């Protein structure tokens, strides 16, 4: 799965008919990432490790030596929200109702089913995943639809050099005006994590930065740094890694430096494939920062991997750094430990002059927060020198 196209939906096929599996792979391989299994036990084992990457499951309900209903129940326990297309030679009404009530079943096809009919059923299943019937569940499909329909915008927030008070660059942030009427931004982004939707979103952000690159550069008297958020899931994918490197090359031609921020909540950040690709980015001149440092469980472990250029201390430890002894001590420890390892430190969530002065005294290299500027469209962003008191 590491080298599959990061923009195509992933469809898992489980069927004992080897000819059908080969035909599906040939006919649908250009449209989907097709992962097929003739052994249901192998399919379940793979699904346990990779279910977050899967968009649709197509499975037979009658396989020698393994109950189709048992397979269905176990797949539901592993991945309850992934829609399913069921294949069967024959199902009576009782068995059909049982299958439908057991899982998220998009449709049931009778064998022999044509490849075209299977394709249409997959498209229907993908659409069903994107529909929010209850109005309370955010799905990757909803986010992908918003991206494709230009239902998003990007905003910028300046990063301030602590010693001089000068704006040294910008962080690029994404907003979903309509979706955010119903969901928190954190929920929207989390719904995409580990799904091709996050790659589509990051690409959309990079393309928008490309479009505004000339205006970005004109706002600075020097080469600014533009920071984008990127999922560890994306960096682990070799195909998407090339997207990031192309983006960096494009920005260098425009005299803009690129940095990448990743969160450390997911265990993907400890995956050897992720760390290898992160090291490759570092060697190619792309600095990677650990965003929201201290908010997850992998913070300290990541400091010594040697692939990161710096950390951004989570706003929870910044905004209260003057009034909470424990959190203030943690912020001070992060600065010292990071500097001992040769890493830069950014304080995000700086909301008043007292906190700005505290961070300045701790020795952080950069600051960011509402005290300087709220995220806004590029033409609304102040640049130049900022007073730190």
mmCIF file of C-alpha atoms in Angstrom:
data_model
loop_
_atom_site.group_PDB
_atom_site.id
_atom_site.type_symbol
_atom_site.label_atom_id
_atom_site.label_comp_id
_atom_site.label_asym_id
_atom_site.label_seq_id
_atom_site.Cartn_x
_atom_site.Cartn_y
_atom_site.Cartn_z
ATOM 1 C CA UNK A 1 0.000 0.000 0.000
ATOM 2 C CA UNK A 2 2.969 2.326 0.380
ATOM 3 C CA UNK A 3 3.405 2.889 -3.357
ATOM 4 C CA UNK A 4 -0.197 3.062 -4.515
ATOM 5 C CA UNK A 5 -1.593 6.189 -6.109
ATOM 6 C CA UNK A 6 -2.433 8.464 -3.167
ATOM 7 C CA UNK A 7 -5.409 10.047 -4.947
ATOM 8 C CA UNK A 8 -7.394 6.940 -5.954
ATOM 9 C CA UNK A 9 -9.945 5.206 -3.701
ATOM 10 C CA UNK A 10 -8.864 1.828 -2.352
ATOM 11 C CA UNK A 11 -11.203 -1.114 -2.947
ATOM 12 C CA UNK A 12 -10.669 -4.513 -1.302
ATOM 13 C CA UNK A 13 -11.990 -7.618 -3.123
ATOM 14 C CA UNK A 14 -12.456 -10.918 -1.297
ATOM 15 C CA UNK A 15 -13.559 -13.803 -3.529
ATOM 16 C CA UNK A 16 -12.433 -17.378 -4.167
ATOM 17 C CA UNK A 17 -12.882 -16.881 -7.934
ATOM 18 C CA UNK A 18 -9.335 -16.154 -9.103
ATOM 19 C CA UNK A 19 -10.516 -15.333 -12.637
ATOM 20 C CA UNK A 20 -12.862 -12.670 -11.267
ATOM 21 C CA UNK A 21 -10.078 -11.139 -9.183
ATOM 22 C CA UNK A 22 -7.737 -10.982 -12.177
ATOM 23 C CA UNK A 23 -10.463 -9.461 -14.348
ATOM 24 C CA UNK A 24 -11.280 -6.838 -11.736
ATOM 25 C CA UNK A 25 -7.611 -5.897 -11.321
ATOM 26 C CA UNK A 26 -7.201 -5.452 -15.087
ATOM 27 C CA UNK A 27 -10.428 -3.548 -15.662
ATOM 28 C CA UNK A 28 -10.543 -1.347 -12.582
ATOM 29 C CA UNK A 29 -6.877 -0.906 -11.720
ATOM 30 C CA UNK A 30 -6.672 2.479 -13.466
ATOM 31 C CA UNK A 31 -9.628 3.821 -11.517
ATOM 32 C CA UNK A 32 -8.990 2.337 -8.060
ATOM 33 C CA UNK A 33 -6.253 0.921 -5.885
ATOM 34 C CA UNK A 34 -7.394 -2.707 -6.096
ATOM 35 C CA UNK A 35 -6.336 -5.027 -3.259
ATOM 36 C CA UNK A 36 -7.605 -8.583 -3.776
ATOM 37 C CA UNK A 37 -7.666 -11.777 -1.701
ATOM 38 C CA UNK A 38 -8.866 -15.282 -2.472
ATOM 39 C CA UNK A 39 -8.246 -16.336 1.135
ATOM 40 C CA UNK A 40 -10.659 -14.684 3.629
ATOM 41 C CA UNK A 41 -8.290 -15.267 6.548
ATOM 42 C CA UNK A 42 -5.540 -13.336 4.762
ATOM 43 C CA UNK A 43 -8.047 -10.614 3.903
ATOM 44 C CA UNK A 44 -9.054 -10.177 7.540
ATOM 45 C CA UNK A 45 -5.428 -10.100 8.668
ATOM 46 C CA UNK A 46 -4.582 -7.409 6.109
ATOM 47 C CA UNK A 47 -7.721 -5.421 6.924
ATOM 48 C CA UNK A 48 -6.840 -5.253 10.619
ATOM 49 C CA UNK A 49 -3.624 -3.397 9.771
ATOM 50 C CA UNK A 50 -4.877 -1.311 6.851
ATOM 51 C CA UNK A 51 -8.592 -0.631 7.310
ATOM 52 C CA UNK A 52 -8.070 3.128 7.627
ATOM 53 C CA UNK A 53 -6.853 3.194 4.018
ATOM 54 C CA UNK A 54 -9.871 1.358 2.585
ATOM 55 C CA UNK A 55 -12.887 3.027 0.980
ATOM 56 C CA UNK A 56 -15.042 0.069 -0.148
ATOM 57 C CA UNK A 57 -15.047 -3.700 0.436
ATOM 58 C CA UNK A 58 -16.416 -6.119 -2.162
ATOM 59 C CA UNK A 59 -16.788 -9.664 -0.830
ATOM 60 C CA UNK A 60 -18.323 -13.004 -1.725
ATOM 61 C CA UNK A 61 -20.842 -14.487 0.667
ATOM 62 C CA UNK A 62 -20.229 -18.104 -0.289
ATOM 63 C CA UNK A 63 -16.638 -19.335 -0.048
ATOM 64 C CA UNK A 64 -15.458 -22.892 0.565
ATOM 65 C CA UNK A 65 -14.523 -23.542 4.189
ATOM 66 C CA UNK A 66 -15.443 -20.074 5.471
ATOM 67 C CA UNK A 67 -18.892 -18.684 6.213
ATOM 68 C CA UNK A 68 -19.691 -15.544 4.294
ATOM 69 C CA UNK A 69 -21.716 -14.204 7.228
ATOM 70 C CA UNK A 70 -18.801 -14.857 9.557
ATOM 71 C CA UNK A 71 -16.527 -12.947 7.179
ATOM 72 C CA UNK A 72 -19.030 -10.121 7.086
ATOM 73 C CA UNK A 73 -19.314 -9.945 10.888
ATOM 74 C CA UNK A 74 -15.540 -9.945 11.368
ATOM 75 C CA UNK A 75 -15.049 -7.248 8.738
ATOM 76 C CA UNK A 76 -17.703 -5.154 10.472
ATOM 77 C CA UNK A 77 -15.928 -5.529 13.811
ATOM 78 C CA UNK A 78 -12.666 -4.358 12.218
ATOM 79 C CA UNK A 79 -14.030 -1.582 9.980
ATOM 80 C CA UNK A 80 -17.674 -0.815 10.856
ATOM 81 C CA UNK A 81 -18.009 2.328 8.718
ATOM 82 C CA UNK A 82 -16.609 1.052 5.430
ATOM 83 C CA UNK A 83 -19.423 0.369 2.917
ATOM 84 C CA UNK A 84 -19.681 -3.113 1.425
ATOM 85 C CA UNK A 85 -20.770 -4.581 -1.894
ATOM 86 C CA UNK A 86 -21.751 -8.231 -1.500
ATOM 87 C CA UNK A 87 -21.475 -10.874 -4.242
ATOM 88 C CA UNK A 88 -23.484 -14.080 -4.127
ATOM 89 C CA UNK A 89 -24.686 -16.863 -6.371
ATOM 90 C CA UNK A 90 -28.019 -16.882 -4.589
ATOM 91 C CA UNK A 91 -29.509 -15.292 -1.481
ATOM 92 C CA UNK A 92 -33.041 -15.828 -0.205
ATOM 93 C CA UNK A 93 -34.863 -12.895 1.401
ATOM 94 C CA UNK A 94 -34.004 -13.999 4.916
ATOM 95 C CA UNK A 95 -30.269 -14.223 4.210
ATOM 96 C CA UNK A 96 -30.347 -10.926 2.309
ATOM 97 C CA UNK A 97 -32.011 -9.096 5.205
ATOM 98 C CA UNK A 98 -29.559 -10.634 7.640
ATOM 99 C CA UNK A 99 -26.611 -9.449 5.539
ATOM 100 C CA UNK A 100 -28.022 -5.939 5.184
ATOM 101 C CA UNK A 101 -28.739 -5.672 8.902
ATOM 102 C CA UNK A 102 -25.303 -7.005 9.834
ATOM 103 C CA UNK A 103 -23.256 -4.310 8.137
ATOM 104 C CA UNK A 104 -23.115 -1.144 6.121
ATOM 105 C CA UNK A 105 -24.192 -2.836 2.852
ATOM 106 C CA UNK A 106 -24.447 -0.621 -0.189
ATOM 107 C CA UNK A 107 -25.826 -3.321 -2.484
ATOM 108 C CA UNK A 108 -25.927 -7.060 -3.141
ATOM 109 C CA UNK A 109 -25.029 -8.398 -6.586
ATOM 110 C CA UNK A 110 -25.953 -11.810 -7.930
ATOM 111 C CA UNK A 111 -23.253 -13.770 -9.707
ATOM 112 C CA UNK A 112 -22.258 -13.707 -12.437
ATOM 113 C CA UNK A 113 -21.952 -9.923 -12.222
ATOM 114 C CA UNK A 114 -20.326 -7.940 -15.013
ATOM 115 C CA UNK A 115 -17.287 -5.784 -14.321
ATOM 116 C CA UNK A 116 -19.317 -2.741 -15.342
ATOM 117 C CA UNK A 117 -22.035 -3.573 -12.815
ATOM 118 C CA UNK A 118 -19.406 -4.055 -10.110
ATOM 119 C CA UNK A 119 -17.883 -0.697 -11.037
ATOM 120 C CA UNK A 120 -21.240 1.071 -10.793
ATOM 121 C CA UNK A 121 -21.867 -0.567 -7.430
ATOM 122 C CA UNK A 122 -18.503 0.632 -6.147
ATOM 123 C CA UNK A 123 -19.299 4.187 -7.272
ATOM 124 C CA UNK A 124 -22.625 3.951 -5.467
ATOM 125 C CA UNK A 125 -20.862 2.741 -2.328
ATOM 126 C CA UNK A 126 -18.355 5.590 -2.516
ATOM 127 C CA UNK A 127 -21.210 8.061 -2.829
ATOM 128 C CA UNK A 128 -23.032 6.527 0.105
ATOM 129 C CA UNK A 129 -19.974 7.061 2.253
ATOM 130 C CA UNK A 130 -20.031 10.746 1.364
ATOM 131 C CA UNK A 131 -23.649 11.301 2.395
ATOM 132 C CA UNK A 132 -24.271 12.486 5.932
ATOM 133 C CA UNK A 133 -27.825 11.317 6.560
ATOM 134 C CA UNK A 134 -27.925 12.162 10.234
ATOM 135 C CA UNK A 135 -26.159 15.491 9.871
ATOM 136 C CA UNK A 136 -23.785 14.596 12.703
ATOM 137 C CA UNK A 137 -21.035 12.562 11.037
ATOM 138 C CA UNK A 138 -18.177 14.039 9.049
ATOM 139 C CA UNK A 139 -16.752 11.638 6.477
ATOM 140 C CA UNK A 140 -13.802 11.728 4.073
ATOM 141 C CA UNK A 141 -16.320 11.738 1.228
ATOM 142 C CA UNK A 142 -17.868 14.991 2.437
ATOM 143 C CA UNK A 143 -14.450 16.604 2.617
ATOM 144 C CA UNK A 144 -13.449 15.350 -0.848
ATOM 145 C CA UNK A 145 -16.670 16.726 -2.280
ATOM 146 C CA UNK A 146 -16.010 20.109 -0.636
ATOM 147 C CA UNK A 147 -12.489 20.193 -2.100
ATOM 148 C CA UNK A 148 -13.641 19.290 -5.597
ATOM 149 C CA UNK A 149 -16.423 21.919 -5.417
ATOM 150 C CA UNK A 150 -14.035 24.630 -4.153
ATOM 151 C CA UNK A 151 -15.776 24.615 -0.789
ATOM 152 C CA UNK A 152 -12.580 25.561 1.008
ATOM 153 C CA UNK A 153 -10.261 28.534 1.311
ATOM 154 C CA UNK A 154 -6.760 29.068 2.579
ATOM 155 C CA UNK A 155 -5.662 31.717 5.028
ATOM 156 C CA UNK A 156 -2.281 32.806 6.316
ATOM 157 C CA UNK A 157 -0.814 33.617 9.714
ATOM 158 C CA UNK A 158 2.576 35.329 10.121
ATOM 159 C CA UNK A 159 5.431 33.731 12.031
ATOM 160 C CA UNK A 160 7.468 36.268 14.004
ATOM 161 C CA UNK A 161 11.203 36.147 14.633
ATOM 162 C CA UNK A 162 11.576 36.578 18.380
ATOM 163 C CA UNK A 163 14.856 38.531 18.419
ATOM 164 C CA UNK A 164 13.835 41.161 15.884
ATOM 165 C CA UNK A 165 10.023 41.163 15.947
ATOM 166 C CA UNK A 166 10.046 40.819 12.154
ATOM 167 C CA UNK A 167 7.632 38.614 10.262
ATOM 168 C CA UNK A 168 9.876 35.915 8.797
ATOM 169 C CA UNK A 169 7.263 33.810 7.058
ATOM 170 C CA UNK A 170 3.726 32.501 6.945
ATOM 171 C CA UNK A 171 1.833 29.392 7.939
ATOM 172 C CA UNK A 172 -0.829 28.286 5.481
ATOM 173 C CA UNK A 173 -4.106 27.135 7.037
ATOM 174 C CA UNK A 174 -7.258 25.744 5.446
ATOM 175 C CA UNK A 175 -10.876 26.628 6.181
ATOM 176 C CA UNK A 176 -14.178 25.039 5.100
ATOM 177 C CA UNK A 177 -16.823 27.795 5.381
ATOM 178 C CA UNK A 178 -19.867 25.550 4.861
ATOM 179 C CA UNK A 179 -18.650 22.398 6.607
ATOM 180 C CA UNK A 180 -17.535 24.455 9.608
ATOM 181 C CA UNK A 181 -21.138 25.509 10.163
ATOM 182 C CA UNK A 182 -21.763 21.906 11.214
ATOM 183 C CA UNK A 183 -18.397 20.522 12.315
ATOM 184 C CA UNK A 184 -15.289 21.679 14.110
ATOM 185 C CA UNK A 185 -12.266 22.213 11.886
ATOM 186 C CA UNK A 186 -10.379 19.614 13.941
ATOM 187 C CA UNK A 187 -13.129 17.075 13.203
ATOM 188 C CA UNK A 188 -12.938 17.794 9.476
ATOM 189 C CA UNK A 189 -9.180 17.320 9.321
ATOM 190 C CA UNK A 190 -9.287 14.231 11.553
ATOM 191 C CA UNK A 191 -11.873 12.627 9.252
ATOM 192 C CA UNK A 192 -9.330 12.810 6.414
ATOM 193 C CA UNK A 193 -6.392 11.411 8.358
ATOM 194 C CA UNK A 194 -5.168 8.140 6.912
ATOM 195 C CA UNK A 195 -7.392 8.559 3.840
ATOM 196 C CA UNK A 196 -6.585 9.764 0.275
ATOM 197 C CA UNK A 197 -8.745 12.826 1.048
ATOM 198 C CA UNK A 198 -5.856 14.249 3.084
ATOM 199 C CA UNK A 199 -3.578 14.030 0.034
ATOM 200 C CA UNK A 200 -6.179 15.758 -2.105
ATOM 201 C CA UNK A 201 -6.507 18.512 0.495
ATOM 202 C CA UNK A 202 -2.751 19.039 0.813
ATOM 203 C CA UNK A 203 -2.383 19.189 -2.965
ATOM 204 C CA UNK A 204 -5.168 21.775 -3.157
ATOM 205 C CA UNK A 205 -3.355 23.876 -0.551
ATOM 206 C CA UNK A 206 -0.038 23.605 -2.391
ATOM 207 C CA UNK A 207 -1.678 24.628 -5.676
ATOM 208 C CA UNK A 208 -3.249 27.652 -4.012
ATOM 209 C CA UNK A 209 0.140 28.671 -2.610
ATOM 210 C CA UNK A 210 1.583 28.316 -6.112
ATOM 211 C CA UNK A 211 -1.137 30.616 -7.400
ATOM 212 C CA UNK A 212 -0.394 33.270 -4.783
ATOM 213 C CA UNK A 213 3.389 32.825 -4.752
ATOM 214 C CA UNK A 214 4.137 36.124 -6.477
ATOM 215 C CA UNK A 215 2.065 38.081 -3.951
ATOM 216 C CA UNK A 216 3.584 36.162 -1.038
ATOM 217 C CA UNK A 217 7.125 37.006 -2.139
ATOM 218 C CA UNK A 218 6.282 40.668 -2.725
ATOM 219 C CA UNK A 219 5.313 41.141 0.920
ATOM 220 C CA UNK A 220 8.842 40.428 2.176
ATOM 221 C CA UNK A 221 12.223 42.086 1.624
ATOM 222 C CA UNK A 222 13.902 38.675 1.831
ATOM 223 C CA UNK A 223 13.183 35.025 1.051
ATOM 224 C CA UNK A 224 10.230 34.148 3.300
ATOM 225 C CA UNK A 225 9.399 30.737 4.698
ATOM 226 C CA UNK A 226 5.991 29.264 3.956
ATOM 227 C CA UNK A 227 4.877 26.446 6.219
ATOM 228 C CA UNK A 228 2.220 23.899 5.212
ATOM 229 C CA UNK A 229 0.604 21.173 7.302
ATOM 230 C CA UNK A 230 1.104 17.657 6.029
ATOM 231 C CA UNK A 231 -0.151 14.320 7.326
ATOM 232 C CA UNK A 232 2.407 11.650 8.300
ATOM 233 C CA UNK A 233 0.209 9.348 6.186
ATOM 234 C CA UNK A 234 1.054 11.496 3.136
ATOM 235 C CA UNK A 235 4.778 11.638 3.832
ATOM 236 C CA UNK A 236 4.915 7.862 4.202
ATOM 237 C CA UNK A 237 3.496 7.508 0.681
ATOM 238 C CA UNK A 238 6.330 7.520 -1.870
ATOM 239 C CA UNK A 239 4.124 8.889 -4.648
ATOM 240 C CA UNK A 240 2.985 11.823 -2.567
ATOM 241 C CA UNK A 241 6.540 12.443 -1.417
ATOM 242 C CA UNK A 242 7.296 13.441 -5.000
ATOM 243 C CA UNK A 243 4.406 15.947 -4.858
ATOM 244 C CA UNK A 244 6.054 17.658 -1.884
ATOM 245 C CA UNK A 245 9.460 17.742 -3.568
ATOM 246 C CA UNK A 246 7.989 19.210 -6.766
ATOM 247 C CA UNK A 247 6.248 21.842 -4.674
ATOM 248 C CA UNK A 248 9.506 22.742 -2.948
ATOM 249 C CA UNK A 249 11.268 23.080 -6.314
ATOM 250 C CA UNK A 250 8.507 25.317 -7.659
ATOM 251 C CA UNK A 251 8.708 27.569 -4.616
ATOM 252 C CA UNK A 252 12.492 27.834 -4.752
ATOM 253 C CA UNK A 253 12.130 29.218 -8.272
ATOM 254 C CA UNK A 254 9.932 31.909 -6.726
ATOM 255 C CA UNK A 255 12.468 32.597 -3.946
ATOM 256 C CA UNK A 256 10.272 31.067 -1.236
ATOM 257 C CA UNK A 257 11.428 28.414 1.226
ATOM 258 C CA UNK A 258 9.093 25.608 2.239
ATOM 259 C CA UNK A 259 8.679 23.973 5.619
ATOM 260 C CA UNK A 260 6.361 21.108 6.533
ATOM 261 C CA UNK A 261 4.515 20.669 9.819
ATOM 262 C CA UNK A 262 3.294 17.268 10.982
ATOM 263 C CA UNK A 263 1.315 16.303 14.057
ATOM 264 C CA UNK A 264 2.597 13.495 16.251
ATOM 265 C CA UNK A 265 -0.705 11.997 17.402
ATOM 266 C CA UNK A 266 -0.634 9.039 15.006
ATOM 267 C CA UNK A 267 1.730 6.116 15.496
ATOM 268 C CA UNK A 268 2.597 6.459 11.799
ATOM 269 C CA UNK A 269 5.308 8.890 12.938
ATOM 270 C CA UNK A 270 7.164 5.866 14.362
ATOM 271 C CA UNK A 271 6.782 3.834 11.175
ATOM 272 C CA UNK A 272 10.178 3.114 9.525
ATOM 273 C CA UNK A 273 8.723 4.062 6.106
ATOM 274 C CA UNK A 274 7.618 7.448 7.421
ATOM 275 C CA UNK A 275 10.957 8.124 9.121
ATOM 276 C CA UNK A 276 12.883 7.103 5.994
ATOM 277 C CA UNK A 277 10.858 9.474 3.811
ATOM 278 C CA UNK A 278 11.086 12.247 6.399
ATOM 279 C CA UNK A 279 14.862 11.839 6.342
ATOM 280 C CA UNK A 280 14.793 12.041 2.550
ATOM 281 C CA UNK A 281 12.867 15.320 2.757
ATOM 282 C CA UNK A 282 15.407 16.647 5.237
ATOM 283 C CA UNK A 283 18.270 15.668 2.938
ATOM 284 C CA UNK A 284 16.528 17.437 0.057
ATOM 285 C CA UNK A 285 16.252 20.643 2.058
ATOM 286 C CA UNK A 286 12.686 20.429 3.374
ATOM 287 C CA UNK A 287 12.588 21.282 7.084
ATOM 288 C CA UNK A 288 9.974 19.339 9.064
ATOM 289 C CA UNK A 289 8.531 20.643 12.330
ATOM 290 C CA UNK A 290 6.555 18.673 14.916
ATOM 291 C CA UNK A 291 3.298 20.598 15.310
ATOM 292 C CA UNK A 292 1.270 20.696 18.559
ATOM 293 C CA UNK A 293 4.292 19.359 20.418
ATOM 294 C CA UNK A 294 3.311 17.971 23.811
ATOM 295 C CA UNK A 295 -0.313 17.221 22.950
ATOM 296 C CA UNK A 296 0.254 13.599 21.903
ATOM 297 C CA UNK A 297 2.052 10.540 23.200
ATOM 298 C CA UNK A 298 5.015 10.473 20.792
ATOM 299 C CA UNK A 299 6.576 13.873 21.533
ATOM 300 C CA UNK A 300 9.718 12.984 23.463
ATOM 301 C CA UNK A 301 10.439 9.860 21.406
ATOM 302 C CA UNK A 302 10.463 11.895 18.185
ATOM 303 C CA UNK A 303 13.021 14.415 19.367
ATOM 304 C CA UNK A 304 15.896 11.988 18.944
ATOM 305 C CA UNK A 305 14.985 10.610 15.501
ATOM 306 C CA UNK A 306 17.222 13.148 13.782
ATOM 307 C CA UNK A 307 14.722 13.955 11.000
ATOM 308 C CA UNK A 308 13.088 17.090 12.426
ATOM 309 C CA UNK A 309 14.278 20.685 12.226
ATOM 310 C CA UNK A 310 12.238 21.932 15.142
ATOM 311 C CA UNK A 311 9.077 21.830 17.225
ATOM 312 C CA UNK A 312 6.007 24.012 17.641
ATOM 313 C CA UNK A 313 4.947 23.926 21.275
ATOM 314 C CA UNK A 314 1.230 23.266 21.563
ATOM 315 C CA UNK A 315 -0.812 26.363 22.398
ATOM 316 C CA UNK A 316 -2.100 24.705 25.584
ATOM 317 C CA UNK A 317 1.387 25.065 27.092
ATOM 318 C CA UNK A 318 1.858 28.589 25.719
ATOM 319 C CA UNK A 319 -1.352 30.450 26.511
ATOM 320 C CA UNK A 320 -1.193 29.408 30.187
ATOM 321 C CA UNK A 321 2.580 29.526 30.577
ATOM 322 C CA UNK A 322 2.390 32.505 32.951
ATOM 323 C CA UNK A 323 -0.291 31.109 35.245
ATOM 324 C CA UNK A 324 0.357 27.377 35.436
ATOM 325 C CA UNK A 325 3.627 26.298 37.005
ATOM 326 C CA UNK A 326 3.578 22.798 35.505
ATOM 327 C CA UNK A 327 2.800 23.945 31.974
ATOM 328 C CA UNK A 328 5.293 26.774 32.229
ATOM 329 C CA UNK A 329 7.958 24.296 33.312
ATOM 330 C CA UNK A 330 7.093 22.004 30.418
ATOM 331 C CA UNK A 331 7.476 24.857 27.926
ATOM 332 C CA UNK A 332 10.860 25.728 29.429
ATOM 333 C CA UNK A 333 11.939 22.073 29.269
ATOM 334 C CA UNK A 334 10.916 21.786 25.595
ATOM 335 C CA UNK A 335 12.992 24.824 24.702
ATOM 336 C CA UNK A 336 16.074 23.545 26.516
ATOM 337 C CA UNK A 337 15.795 19.953 25.285
ATOM 338 C CA UNK A 338 15.215 21.091 21.717
ATOM 339 C CA UNK A 339 18.140 23.490 21.760
ATOM 340 C CA UNK A 340 20.392 20.790 23.227
ATOM 341 C CA UNK A 341 19.519 18.689 20.156
ATOM 342 C CA UNK A 342 20.051 21.572 17.737
ATOM 343 C CA UNK A 343 16.338 22.064 17.010
ATOM 344 C CA UNK A 344 14.473 25.337 16.601
ATOM 345 C CA UNK A 345 11.400 26.154 18.670
ATOM 346 C CA UNK A 346 8.237 27.981 17.637
ATOM 347 C CA UNK A 347 5.663 29.084 20.233
ATOM 348 C CA UNK A 348 2.162 28.998 18.758
ATOM 349 C CA UNK A 349 -0.941 30.397 20.403
ATOM 350 C CA UNK A 350 0.684 33.593 21.696
ATOM 351 C CA UNK A 351 -2.305 35.770 22.582
ATOM 352 C CA UNK A 352 -0.993 38.654 24.685
ATOM 353 C CA UNK A 353 2.138 40.679 25.416
ATOM 354 C CA UNK A 354 2.881 38.887 28.698
ATOM 355 C CA UNK A 355 3.063 35.513 26.979
ATOM 356 C CA UNK A 356 5.139 36.991 24.133
ATOM 357 C CA UNK A 357 7.664 38.363 26.627
ATOM 358 C CA UNK A 358 7.726 35.050 28.507
ATOM 359 C CA UNK A 359 8.472 33.149 25.294
ATOM 360 C CA UNK A 360 11.117 35.675 24.373
ATOM 361 C CA UNK A 361 12.768 35.128 27.769
ATOM 362 C CA UNK A 362 12.683 31.345 27.263
ATOM 363 C CA UNK A 363 14.599 31.757 24.010
ATOM 364 C CA UNK A 364 12.170 30.454 21.391
ATOM 365 C CA UNK A 365 13.209 31.358 17.859
ATOM 366 C CA UNK A 366 9.752 32.238 16.539
ATOM 367 C CA UNK A 367 6.255 33.046 17.764
ATOM 368 C CA UNK A 368 2.822 32.892 16.239
ATOM 369 C CA UNK A 369 -0.653 33.778 17.504
ATOM 370 C CA UNK A 370 -3.542 36.196 17.761
ATOM 371 C CA UNK A 371 -1.348 38.760 19.553
ATOM 372 C CA UNK A 372 0.340 39.382 16.214
ATOM 373 C CA UNK A 373 -2.393 38.534 13.706
ATOM 374 C CA UNK A 374 -5.345 36.221 13.244
ATOM 375 C CA UNK A 375 -5.372 33.914 10.213
ATOM 376 C CA UNK A 376 -6.701 35.834 7.207
ATOM 377 C CA UNK A 377 -6.521 36.204 3.453
ATOM 378 C CA UNK A 378 -3.071 37.177 2.200
ATOM 379 C CA UNK A 379 -3.946 40.808 1.467
ATOM 380 C CA UNK A 380 -5.195 41.244 5.046
ATOM 381 C CA UNK A 381 -2.028 39.924 6.694
ATOM 382 C CA UNK A 382 0.320 42.516 8.223
ATOM 383 C CA UNK A 383 4.030 41.987 7.638
ATOM 384 C CA UNK A 384 7.103 43.887 8.691
ATOM 385 C CA UNK A 385 8.023 44.549 12.333
ATOM 386 C CA UNK A 386 5.800 43.665 15.300
ATOM 387 C CA UNK A 387 6.088 45.110 18.818
ATOM 388 C CA UNK A 388 6.691 42.375 21.378
ATOM 389 C CA UNK A 389 5.393 44.368 24.333
#
